[in-house]
Every structure is written in structure tokens, then in C-alpha cells.
């Protein structure tokens, strides 16, 4: 009897429980490798049960790994989103300072965003992850800014992109962030203004931000897109001639020149529609001789931008 009691005590000792948990976790990994995810979940749960009464630092490390392993099985192997979310949250609650919890927050943010449309919840998870200065901080901050854009909180999006460019000045996400900032400013001109002056202010700020991107990152794949957006802002402001000039520059490197060509063609039609072919009757009867109308300016289109002649350009739009 005494021997049985001793063996029981040894089995319940923290060291034995950790060894047992380690064995269960190894069997769980083996089950995943052998494409038996349900058995892996059973083993991870046995590992957690073995660690339930162990509050040591080593046990906390194993708990975090077991919870992360179980959550990953639910998500990556079984595609059970609700169960995965529940276990990731359990991991964050029980082992908040573990490396696994940091990884869990990033995955959880994606699941909340994509599968539950919980954009605020996703922002909260990424913000908590950023507070721990992760190595992928610039990317996570950019995701936060994009989520605010998706929420149509354009003012906060602008603030987040500005913080990113200051905090991660050498990151590969800076040009993406500047482009997103300009988009958010442009959207503020559409959705937020209380006066025409405010509309123009947002447009000008957006245009300056696009120009800043082009100046700082001329080789960025976003530079021609920024030039195209600048042209759109000029067209919205009624300056079709400047819009065409900007779009012609964008054509040199834009990956989809047809979009730019269409914008140029529409701007040329707007100019044609608003340019009088002859002086109206009021002018005839009130101002004496009919003045000679000024010659209409021919604007460069895509053909001219790549070195074609004016005649070829005319044929391109049926002039």
C-alpha cells in the first residue's frame, strides 16, 4: 500500500506531469503528420489535463504550446473557425506573454476580419500584438490602417499611416502606407466635407501625398497608380487638361494602360462637350461681329505618349 501511495505521489509530481504532457504533445504532432487531426486534438487535451495543477514557468511554456497546437489543428487541419477562435482566445487569456499568444493574436485578427467581419475586434488584436514590438510590426500596423479604411474611418486611417511612416521609416511598407494615406484623404473629400472649400482642401492634400510617393519612391510599382489617381483628382476639380497631362505621364509605366486611355478619352470628350464650336446667338446680337473662335487644343493620348504621331493619335480616338 505504501509503495502504491508513493508511486501515485510521484505520478502527480510536477516533473512527472510535465514529462507526461511532453509525451502527449509529441503524440499529437505525430498524429498531425499522419493526417489524424482528431487524435491530435485528444493528445493536446491530455497534455493540458496533465499540466492543470502545475503552475511552474516550464508548465506555462508547455500550456502555451499545447493550446497553440490545438488551435492550429482546428484552423489549419479541420477548418473549424469557431473552435479555432475559442482556443486562440483561451491561449491569449492563459498565457498572454508567451510567443504563442503573439502569433495567436495575428491569426485571430485574420479570422475575426475574414470570417466574422469583426473589424474592430481584429484591430484590437493587432494593436495588442503591436504593443509587444513584434518583428513584423510595420506589416501589422499597415493592416491596422487598412482595417480603419475598410471601416470608412478615414481620419483614423490617415493617422495610422502617418504613424507607420514615422515609426518604420525604412520599412518596405512605407510606400504602401503613403498610397493608402492619399486614398483616405481622397475619400474624406467624398464623404466628410461640410463645404466646397473643405472638399478642395482634402483633394489638394491627397494630391500632394500622391506626389510625395512618386518623388520618394519613383521606382515603386505604386508610382504609376499614384499618378493616375492624381489625374482623377484634377478631373474631379474640373481641370481636364491637367488631368490629361498627368495621365499621359502615368501611361509610361502603368500596368493597365487601357484604364488610363479610357480616362483620357473621357476627359477629351468632356472638353469637346464644353468647348463652343461657334459663338451663340446672344453674342451675335449684342457684341457686333462674330469673333473667330480660338483653335481647340489637341491633347496627347496614349499613342502620343509612347512616341506616335499626331495623325496616329487622331485615328486612335477617331478624330
C-alpha positions in Angstrom: 0.0 0.0 0.0 2.8 2.3 0.9 4.5 1.6 -2.4 1.3 2.3 -4.3 0.9 5.6 -2.5 4.4 6.6 -3.3 4.0 5.8 -7.0 0.8 7.8 -7.1 2.6 10.8 -5.5 5.4 10.5 -8.0 2.9 10.4 -10.8 1.2 13.6 -9.6 4.5 15.4 -9.1 5.0 18.5 -11.3 8.0 16.9 -13.1 6.1 13.8 -14.0 3.2 15.8 -15.2 5.4 17.8 -17.4 7.0 14.7 -18.8 3.6 13.2 -19.5 2.5 16.4 -21.2 5.5 16.4 -23.4 4.8 12.8 -24.4 1.2 13.7 -25.3 2.3 16.7 -27.3 4.8 14.5 -29.2 2.0 12.0 -30.0 -0.2 15.0 -31.1 2.5 16.1 -33.6 2.9 12.6 -34.8 -0.9 12.4 -35.4 -0.9 15.6 -37.4 2.0 14.3 -39.6 -0.1 11.1 -40.1 -3.2 13.1 -41.1 -5.1 12.2 -38.0 -6.1 15.7 -36.6 -8.9 14.4 -34.3 -6.4 12.2 -32.5 -4.0 15.1 -32.3 -6.7 17.2 -30.5 -7.2 14.3 -28.0 -3.5 14.3 -27.2 -3.3 18.0 -26.8 -6.2 17.9 -24.4 -4.5 15.2 -22.4 -1.3 17.3 -22.3 -3.3 20.2 -20.9 -5.0 18.0 -18.3 -1.6 16.8 -17.2 -0.5 20.4 -16.7 -3.6 21.6 -14.9 -2.2 21.6 -11.4 1.3 22.7 -12.4 1.9 26.5 -12.1 5.6 26.4 -12.9 7.2 28.5 -15.6 8.0 25.4 -17.6 4.4 24.3 -17.4 3.3 27.6 -18.7 5.5 27.2 -21.7 4.1 23.8 -22.4 0.5 25.0 -21.9 1.0 27.8 -24.5 2.4 25.3 -27.0 -0.4 22.8 -26.4 -3.1 25.4 -26.8 -1.4 26.8 -29.9 -1.1 23.3 -31.3 -4.8 22.6 -30.7 -6.0 25.9 -32.1 -3.8 25.4 -35.2 -5.3 21.9 -35.7 -8.8 23.3 -35.6 -8.0 26.1 -38.1 -5.3 24.6 -40.4 -6.3 21.0 -40.4 -10.1 20.9 -39.8 -11.1 24.4 -40.9 -13.3 24.8 -37.8 -13.2 28.5 -37.4 -15.4 28.9 -34.3 -13.4 26.3 -32.4 -10.1 27.7 -33.5 -11.1 31.2 -32.4 -12.2 29.9 -29.0 -8.9 28.1 -28.4 -6.8 31.0 -29.6 -8.6 33.2 -27.1 -8.0 30.7 -24.4 -4.3 30.8 -25.2 -4.2 34.6 -25.0 -6.1 34.6 -21.7 -4.0 31.9 -20.0 -0.5 32.7 -21.4 -0.7 36.4 -22.5 3.0 37.0 -22.5 4.0 33.9 -24.5 5.4 34.0 -28.1 2.5 31.7 -29.0 0.0 34.3 -27.7 1.5 36.9 -30.0 1.2 34.6 -33.0 -2.4 33.8 -31.9 -3.4 37.4 -31.9 -2.2 37.8 -35.5 -4.1 34.7 -36.7 -7.1 35.6 -34.6 -7.2 39.1 -36.2 -7.4 37.5 -39.6 -10.2 35.1 -38.6 -12.2 37.8 -37.0 -11.8 40.0 -40.1 -12.5 37.4 -42.8 -15.0 35.1 -41.2 -16.9 37.3 -38.8 -16.5 40.7 -40.3 -15.4 41.9 -36.8 -13.1 44.7 -37.9 -12.9 46.3 -34.5 -12.1 43.0 -32.9 -9.3 42.5 -35.5 -7.9 45.9 -34.8 -7.9 45.2 -31.1 -5.9 42.0 -31.6 -3.4 43.6 -33.9 -3.0 46.7 -31.6 -2.2 44.3 -28.7 0.3 42.5 -30.8 2.0 45.8 -31.8 2.3 46.7 -28.2 4.9 43.9 -27.9 7.1 45.3 -30.7 7.0 42.2 -32.9 9.5 41.9 -35.8 6.7 42.2 -38.3 5.5 45.5 -36.7 5.3 47.5 -39.9 3.2 44.9 -41.7 0.8 44.6 -38.7 0.5 48.4 -38.5 -0.3 48.6 -42.2 -3.1 46.0 -41.6 -4.5 48.2 -38.9 -4.6 51.2 -41.2 -6.3 49.1 -43.9 -8.9 47.9 -41.4 -9.7 51.5 -40.5 -10.0 52.3 -44.2 -12.4 49.4 -44.6 -14.4 50.7 -41.6 -14.6 54.1 -43.5 -12.9 55.7 -40.6 -10.7 57.7 -43.0 -9.4 60.1 -40.4 -8.0 57.4 -38.2 -6.6 55.6 -41.3 -4.6 58.8 -42.1 -3.4 59.0 -38.5 -2.3 55.3 -38.5 -0.4 55.6 -41.9 1.4 58.7 -40.7 2.4 56.9 -37.5 3.7 54.0 -39.6 5.8 56.1 -41.8 7.4 57.8 -38.8 7.9 54.6 -36.7 9.0 52.3 -39.6 10.7 54.8 -41.9 12.9 52.2 -43.6 10.2 49.6 -44.0 9.1 48.2 -47.3 5.5 49.1 -46.3 6.2 52.9 -46.3 5.2 53.4 -50.0 2.0 51.3 -49.5 1.2 53.3 -46.4 1.7 56.7 -48.2 -0.6 55.5 -51.0 -3.2 54.3 -48.5 -3.0 57.7 -46.8 -3.6 59.5 -50.0 -6.6 57.3 -50.7 -8.0 58.0 -47.3 -7.6 61.8 -47.8 -9.3 61.5 -51.2 -12.2 59.6 -49.6 -12.6 62.3 -47.0 -13.2 64.7 -49.8 -16.0 62.5 -50.9 -17.6 61.5 -47.6 -16.6 64.0 -44.9 -16.7 67.6 -46.1 -19.1 70.3 -44.9 -18.1 72.9 -47.6 -16.6 73.1 -51.1 -13.5 74.6 -49.6 -13.1 71.6 -47.4 -13.5 69.3 -50.4 -10.7 71.2 -52.2 -8.5 71.0 -49.2 -8.8 67.3 -48.9 -8.2 66.9 -52.7 -5.1 69.1 -52.6 -3.8 67.2 -49.6 -4.4 63.8 -51.3 -2.7 65.1 -54.5 0.3 66.3 -52.5 0.5 62.9 -50.8 0.5 61.0 -54.1 3.1 63.4 -55.4 5.2 62.7 -52.3 5.0 59.0 -53.0 6.2 59.5 -56.6 9.0 61.8 -55.5 10.3 59.5 -52.8 9.7 56.1 -54.5 9.8 56.7 -58.2 10.5 53.0 -58.9 7.7 51.8 -56.7 5.0 49.8 -58.5 2.5 52.2 -56.9 4.0 55.3 -58.5 2.1 55.0 -61.8 -1.1 54.3 -59.8 -0.4 57.4 -57.8 -0.1 59.4 -61.0 -3.4 58.0 -62.3 -5.1 59.0 -59.0 -3.7 62.5 -59.2 -5.2 62.8 -62.6 -8.6 61.7 -61.3 -8.4 64.4 -58.6 -7.6 67.0 -61.2 -10.6 65.8 -63.4 -12.9 65.9 -60.4 -11.8 69.5 -59.8 -12.7 70.4 -63.4 -9.2 70.7 -64.7 -9.5 68.2 -67.5 -6.4 69.5 -69.4 -4.1 69.0 -66.4 -5.7 65.6 -65.8 -4.8 64.5 -69.3 -1.2 65.7 -68.9 -0.9 63.7 -65.7 -2.5 60.6 -67.2 -0.1 60.8 -70.2 2.8 60.6 -67.7 1.1 57.7 -65.9 0.9 55.8 -69.2 4.6 55.3 -69.4 4.7 52.8 -66.6 1.0 51.9 -65.7 0.4 48.2 -65.7 -3.1 48.6 -67.3 -2.8 51.3 -69.9 -6.3 50.7 -71.2 -7.7 52.2 -68.0 -5.6 55.3 -68.5 -6.5 55.5 -72.1 -10.2 55.4 -71.3 -9.8 58.1 -68.7 -8.0 60.3 -71.3 -10.7 59.7 -73.8 -13.5 60.6 -71.4 -11.6 63.8 -70.4 -11.2 64.7 -74.1 -15.0 64.2 -74.6 -15.8 66.4 -71.7 -13.5 69.2 -73.1 -15.2 68.8 -76.5 -18.6 69.0 -74.9 -17.9 72.2 -73.1 -15.9 74.0 -75.8 -18.3 76.0 -78.1 -18.0 75.3 -81.8 -19.4 78.7 -82.6 -20.5 81.8 -80.7 -24.1 81.7 -79.6 -27.0 84.0 -80.7 -26.7 86.3 -77.8 -23.1 87.1 -78.7 -24.1 87.7 -82.3 -26.7 90.3 -81.5 -25.1 92.1 -78.6 -21.4 92.3 -79.5 -21.3 93.1 -83.1 -19.1 91.0 -85.4 -18.8 87.3 -84.6 -15.3 86.8 -83.2 -13.2 84.0 -84.6 -13.4 81.0 -82.1 -10.0 80.0 -80.6 -8.5 76.9 -82.0 -9.2 73.8 -79.9 -6.2 72.3 -78.2 -5.4 68.8 -79.2 -4.4 66.7 -76.1 -1.9 63.9 -76.1 -3.3 60.5 -75.6 -1.7 57.1 -75.2 -0.4 56.8 -78.7 1.4 60.2 -78.5 2.7 59.3 -75.0 4.7 56.4 -76.5 6.0 58.3 -79.4 3.3 58.1 -82.0 2.4 61.0 -84.4 -0.5 63.4 -84.0 -2.1 61.7 -87.0 -1.9 58.3 -85.3 -3.2 59.8 -82.1 -6.2 61.3 -84.0 -7.0 57.9 -85.5 -6.8 56.3 -82.0 -9.9 58.2 -81.0 -11.5 58.7 -84.4 -10.7 62.4 -84.7 
